[in-house]
CSV table of N, CA and C in Angstrom, one decimal:
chain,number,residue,atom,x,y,z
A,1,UNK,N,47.2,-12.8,14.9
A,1,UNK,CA,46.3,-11.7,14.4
A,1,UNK,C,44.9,-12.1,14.3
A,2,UNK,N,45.0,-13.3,13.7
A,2,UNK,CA,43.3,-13.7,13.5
A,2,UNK,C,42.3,-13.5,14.9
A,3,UNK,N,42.9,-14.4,16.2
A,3,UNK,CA,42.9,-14.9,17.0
A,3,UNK,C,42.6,-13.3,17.8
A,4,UNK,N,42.8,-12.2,18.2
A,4,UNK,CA,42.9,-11.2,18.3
A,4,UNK,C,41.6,-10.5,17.8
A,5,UNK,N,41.7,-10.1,16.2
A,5,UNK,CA,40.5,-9.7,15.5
A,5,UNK,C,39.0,-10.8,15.9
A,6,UNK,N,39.2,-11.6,16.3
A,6,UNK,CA,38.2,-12.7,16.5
A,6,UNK,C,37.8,-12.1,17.2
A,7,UNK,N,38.4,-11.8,18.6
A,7,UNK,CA,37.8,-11.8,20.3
A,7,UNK,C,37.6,-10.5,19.6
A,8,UNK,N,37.5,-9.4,19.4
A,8,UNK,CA,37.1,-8.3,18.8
A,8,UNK,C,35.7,-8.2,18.1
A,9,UNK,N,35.5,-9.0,17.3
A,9,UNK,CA,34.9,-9.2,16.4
A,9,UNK,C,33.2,-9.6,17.4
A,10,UNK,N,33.7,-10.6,18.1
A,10,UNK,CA,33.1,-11.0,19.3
A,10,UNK,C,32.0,-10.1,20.4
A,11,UNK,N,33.2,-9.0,20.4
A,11,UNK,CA,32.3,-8.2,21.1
A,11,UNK,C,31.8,-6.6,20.7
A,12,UNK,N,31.8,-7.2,19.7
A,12,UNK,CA,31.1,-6.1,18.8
A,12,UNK,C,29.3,-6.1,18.7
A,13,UNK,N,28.7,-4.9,19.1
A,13,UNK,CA,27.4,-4.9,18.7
A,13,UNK,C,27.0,-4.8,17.4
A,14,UNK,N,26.3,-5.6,16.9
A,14,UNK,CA,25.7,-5.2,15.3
A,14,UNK,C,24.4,-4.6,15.1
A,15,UNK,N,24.1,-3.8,14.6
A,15,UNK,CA,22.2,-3.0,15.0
A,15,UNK,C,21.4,-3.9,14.5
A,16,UNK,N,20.4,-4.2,14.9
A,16,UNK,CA,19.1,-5.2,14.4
A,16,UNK,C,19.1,-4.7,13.2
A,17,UNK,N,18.3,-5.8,12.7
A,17,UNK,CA,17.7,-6.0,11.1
A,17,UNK,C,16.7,-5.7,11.2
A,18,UNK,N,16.3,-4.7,9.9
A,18,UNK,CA,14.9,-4.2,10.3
A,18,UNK,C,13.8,-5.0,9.0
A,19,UNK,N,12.8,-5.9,9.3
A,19,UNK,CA,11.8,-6.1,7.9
A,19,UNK,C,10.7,-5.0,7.7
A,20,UNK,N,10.6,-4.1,6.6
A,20,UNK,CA,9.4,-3.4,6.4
A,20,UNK,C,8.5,-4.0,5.6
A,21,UNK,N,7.0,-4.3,5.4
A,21,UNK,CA,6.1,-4.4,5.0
A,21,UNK,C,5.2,-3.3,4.8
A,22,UNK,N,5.1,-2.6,3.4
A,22,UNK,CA,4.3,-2.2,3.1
A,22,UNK,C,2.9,-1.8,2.4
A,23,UNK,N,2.3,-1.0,2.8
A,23,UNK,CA,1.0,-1.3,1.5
A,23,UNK,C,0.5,-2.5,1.9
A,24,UNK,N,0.5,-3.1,3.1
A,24,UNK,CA,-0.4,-4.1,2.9
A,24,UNK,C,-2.4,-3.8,3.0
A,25,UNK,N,-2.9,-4.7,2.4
A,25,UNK,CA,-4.4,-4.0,2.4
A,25,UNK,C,-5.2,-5.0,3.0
A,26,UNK,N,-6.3,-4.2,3.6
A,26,UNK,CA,-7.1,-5.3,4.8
A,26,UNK,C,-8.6,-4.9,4.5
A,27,UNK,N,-9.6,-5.7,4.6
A,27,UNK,CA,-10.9,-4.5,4.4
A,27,UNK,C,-11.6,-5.1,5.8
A,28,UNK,N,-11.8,-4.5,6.8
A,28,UNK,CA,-11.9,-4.5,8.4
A,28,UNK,C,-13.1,-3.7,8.5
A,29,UNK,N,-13.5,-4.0,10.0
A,29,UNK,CA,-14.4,-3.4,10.4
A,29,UNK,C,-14.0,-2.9,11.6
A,30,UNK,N,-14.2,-1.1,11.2
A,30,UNK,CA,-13.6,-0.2,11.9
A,30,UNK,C,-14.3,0.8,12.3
A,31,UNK,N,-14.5,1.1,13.4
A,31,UNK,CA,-15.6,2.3,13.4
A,31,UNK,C,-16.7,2.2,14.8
A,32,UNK,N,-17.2,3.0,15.3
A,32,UNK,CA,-17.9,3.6,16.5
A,32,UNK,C,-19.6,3.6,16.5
A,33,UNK,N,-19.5,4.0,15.2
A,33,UNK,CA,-21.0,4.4,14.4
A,33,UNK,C,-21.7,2.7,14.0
A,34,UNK,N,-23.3,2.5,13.6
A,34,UNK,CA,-23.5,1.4,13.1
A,34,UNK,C,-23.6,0.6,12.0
A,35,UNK,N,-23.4,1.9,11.2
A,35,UNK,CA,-23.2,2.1,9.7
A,35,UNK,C,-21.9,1.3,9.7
A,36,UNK,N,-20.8,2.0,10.5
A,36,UNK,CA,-19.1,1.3,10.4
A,36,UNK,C,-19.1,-0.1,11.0
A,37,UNK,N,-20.0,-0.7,11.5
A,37,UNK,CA,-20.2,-1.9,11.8
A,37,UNK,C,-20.6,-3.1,11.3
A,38,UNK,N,-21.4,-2.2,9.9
A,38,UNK,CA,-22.0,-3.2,9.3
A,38,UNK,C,-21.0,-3.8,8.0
A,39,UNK,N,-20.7,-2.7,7.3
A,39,UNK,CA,-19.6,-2.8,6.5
A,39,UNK,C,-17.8,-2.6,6.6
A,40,UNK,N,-17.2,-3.3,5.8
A,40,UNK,CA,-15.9,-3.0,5.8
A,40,UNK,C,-15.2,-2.1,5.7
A,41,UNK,N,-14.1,-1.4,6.1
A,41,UNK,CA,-13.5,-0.2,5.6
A,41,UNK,C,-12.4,-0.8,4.9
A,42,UNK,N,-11.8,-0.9,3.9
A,42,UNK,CA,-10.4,-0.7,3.5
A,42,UNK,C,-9.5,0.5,4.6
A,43,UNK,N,-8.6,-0.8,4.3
A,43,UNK,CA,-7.3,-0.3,5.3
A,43,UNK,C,-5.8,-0.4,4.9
A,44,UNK,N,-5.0,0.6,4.8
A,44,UNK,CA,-3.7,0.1,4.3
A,44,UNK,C,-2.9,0.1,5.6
A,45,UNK,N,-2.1,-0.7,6.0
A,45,UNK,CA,-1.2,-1.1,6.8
A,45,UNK,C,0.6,-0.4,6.2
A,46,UNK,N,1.0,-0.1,7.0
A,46,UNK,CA,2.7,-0.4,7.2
A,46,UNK,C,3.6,-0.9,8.1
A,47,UNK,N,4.3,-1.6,8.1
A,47,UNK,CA,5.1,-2.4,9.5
A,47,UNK,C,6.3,-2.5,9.0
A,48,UNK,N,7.3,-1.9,10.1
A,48,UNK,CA,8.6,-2.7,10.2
A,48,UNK,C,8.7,-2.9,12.1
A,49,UNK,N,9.5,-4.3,11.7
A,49,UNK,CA,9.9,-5.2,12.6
A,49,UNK,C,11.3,-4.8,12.7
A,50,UNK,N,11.7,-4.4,13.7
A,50,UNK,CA,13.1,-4.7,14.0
A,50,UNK,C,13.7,-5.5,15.5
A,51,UNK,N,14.4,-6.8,14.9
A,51,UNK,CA,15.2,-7.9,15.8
A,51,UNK,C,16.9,-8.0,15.5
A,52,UNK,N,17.2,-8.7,16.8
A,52,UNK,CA,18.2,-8.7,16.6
A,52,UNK,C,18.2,-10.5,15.8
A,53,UNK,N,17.0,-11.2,15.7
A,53,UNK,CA,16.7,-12.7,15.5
A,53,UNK,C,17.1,-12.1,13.8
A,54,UNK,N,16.9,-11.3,13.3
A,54,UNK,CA,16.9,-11.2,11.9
A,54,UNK,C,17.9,-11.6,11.1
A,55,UNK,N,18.9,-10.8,11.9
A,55,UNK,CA,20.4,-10.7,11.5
A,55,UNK,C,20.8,-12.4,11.3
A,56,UNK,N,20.2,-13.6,12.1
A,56,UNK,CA,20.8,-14.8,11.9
A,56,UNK,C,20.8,-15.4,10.6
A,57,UNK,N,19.9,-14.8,9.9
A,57,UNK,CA,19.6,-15.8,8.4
A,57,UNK,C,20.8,-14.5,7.7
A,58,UNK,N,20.5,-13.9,7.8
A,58,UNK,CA,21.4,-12.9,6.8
A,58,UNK,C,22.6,-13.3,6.6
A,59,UNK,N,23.2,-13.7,8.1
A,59,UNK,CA,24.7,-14.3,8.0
A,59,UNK,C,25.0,-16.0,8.0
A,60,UNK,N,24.0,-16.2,8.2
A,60,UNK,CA,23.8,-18.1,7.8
A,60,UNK,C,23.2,-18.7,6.7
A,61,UNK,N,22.9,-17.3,6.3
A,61,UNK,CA,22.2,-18.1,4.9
A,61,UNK,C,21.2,-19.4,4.6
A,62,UNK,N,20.5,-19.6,5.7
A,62,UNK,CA,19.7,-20.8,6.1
A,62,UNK,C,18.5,-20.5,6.4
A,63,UNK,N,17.4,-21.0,5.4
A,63,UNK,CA,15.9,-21.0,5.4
A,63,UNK,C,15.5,-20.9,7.1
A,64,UNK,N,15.8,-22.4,7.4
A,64,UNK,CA,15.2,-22.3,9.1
A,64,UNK,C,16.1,-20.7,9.7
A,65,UNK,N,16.6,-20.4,9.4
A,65,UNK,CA,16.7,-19.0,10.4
A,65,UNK,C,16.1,-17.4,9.9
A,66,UNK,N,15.3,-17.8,9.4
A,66,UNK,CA,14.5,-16.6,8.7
A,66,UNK,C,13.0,-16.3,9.0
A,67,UNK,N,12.6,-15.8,8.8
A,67,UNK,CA,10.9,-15.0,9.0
A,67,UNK,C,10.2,-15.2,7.4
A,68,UNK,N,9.4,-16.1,7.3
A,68,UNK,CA,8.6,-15.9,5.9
A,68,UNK,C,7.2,-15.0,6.1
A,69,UNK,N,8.0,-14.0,5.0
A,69,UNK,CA,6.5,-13.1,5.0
A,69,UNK,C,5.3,-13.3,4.7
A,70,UNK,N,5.0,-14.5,3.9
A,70,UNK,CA,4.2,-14.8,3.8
A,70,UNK,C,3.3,-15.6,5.2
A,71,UNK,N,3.6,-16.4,6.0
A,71,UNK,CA,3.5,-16.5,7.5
A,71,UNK,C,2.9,-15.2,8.1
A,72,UNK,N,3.7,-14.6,7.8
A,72,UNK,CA,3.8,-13.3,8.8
A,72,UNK,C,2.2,-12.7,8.3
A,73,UNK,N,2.5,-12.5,7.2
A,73,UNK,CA,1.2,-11.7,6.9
A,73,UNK,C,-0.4,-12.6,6.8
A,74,UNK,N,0.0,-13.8,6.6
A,74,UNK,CA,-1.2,-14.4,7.4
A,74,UNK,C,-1.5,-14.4,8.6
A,75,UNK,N,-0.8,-14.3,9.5
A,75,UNK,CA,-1.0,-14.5,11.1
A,75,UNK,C,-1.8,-12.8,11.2
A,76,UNK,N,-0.9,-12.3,10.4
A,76,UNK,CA,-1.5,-10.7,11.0
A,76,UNK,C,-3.0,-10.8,10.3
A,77,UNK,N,-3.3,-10.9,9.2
A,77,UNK,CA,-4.6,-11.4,9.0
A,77,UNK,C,-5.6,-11.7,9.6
A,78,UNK,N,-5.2,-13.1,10.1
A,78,UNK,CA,-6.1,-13.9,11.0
A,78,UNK,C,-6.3,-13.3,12.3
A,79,UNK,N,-5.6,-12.1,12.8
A,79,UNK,CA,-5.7,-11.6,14.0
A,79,UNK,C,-6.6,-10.4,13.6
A,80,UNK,N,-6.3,-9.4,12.3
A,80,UNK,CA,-7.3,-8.7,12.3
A,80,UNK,C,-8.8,-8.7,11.2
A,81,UNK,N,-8.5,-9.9,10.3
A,81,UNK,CA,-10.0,-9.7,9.9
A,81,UNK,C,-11.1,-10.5,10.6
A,82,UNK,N,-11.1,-10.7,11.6
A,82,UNK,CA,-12.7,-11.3,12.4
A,82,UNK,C,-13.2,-10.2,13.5
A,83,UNK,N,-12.3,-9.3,14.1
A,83,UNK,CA,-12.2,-8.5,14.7
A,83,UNK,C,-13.0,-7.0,14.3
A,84,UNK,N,-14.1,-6.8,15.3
A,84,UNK,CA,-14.4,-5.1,15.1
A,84,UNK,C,-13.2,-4.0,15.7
A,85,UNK,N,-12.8,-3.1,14.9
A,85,UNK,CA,-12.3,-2.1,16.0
A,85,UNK,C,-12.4,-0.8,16.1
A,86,UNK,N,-13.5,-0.6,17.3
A,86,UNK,CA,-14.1,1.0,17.9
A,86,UNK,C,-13.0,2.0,17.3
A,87,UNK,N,-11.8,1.7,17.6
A,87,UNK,CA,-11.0,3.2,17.4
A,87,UNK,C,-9.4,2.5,16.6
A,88,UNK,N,-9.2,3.2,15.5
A,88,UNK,CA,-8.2,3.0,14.4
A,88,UNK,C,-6.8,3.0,15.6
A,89,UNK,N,-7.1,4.0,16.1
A,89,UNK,CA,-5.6,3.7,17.1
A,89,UNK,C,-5.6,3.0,18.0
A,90,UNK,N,-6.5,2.0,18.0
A,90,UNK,CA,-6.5,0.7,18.9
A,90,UNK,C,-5.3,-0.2,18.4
């Protein structure tokens, strides 16, 4: 029976893991004008990530198979505060 449920179990799809991040706050330089150029705008961010990479810490229970948010939200950082951007939907 085990042996059975196994190969079953096997080919089962499981739905990605999803991480949300919210409310994060950025103060950016955003804007068209030269006024919006000179100064910062506050900006609130929201993100979800969804992987199928997610699901491996959940069921292994093991630091190296996980996403540290904190990482995460520094990299996104460093990518958007040196950065001007003409249009918010960029």
């Amino acid at each position: 029976m085990w042996l059975l449920l196994h190969r079953w179990v096997d080919r089962v799809t499981l739905p990605s893991m999803q991480m949300n991040l919210h409310g994060l706050k950025w103060f950016l330089f955003i804007g068209c004008h030269t006024f919006e150029k000179e100064i910062r705008q506050e900006v609130l961010i929201d993100i979800s990530l969804r992987s199928p990479a997610f699901e491996k810490g959940s069921f292994s229970d093991q630091l190296s198979h996980t996403i540290c948010y904190e990482t995460l939200i520094q990299k996104l950082e460093q990518t958007l505060i040196d950065r001007h951007y003409e249009l918010v939907e960029h």
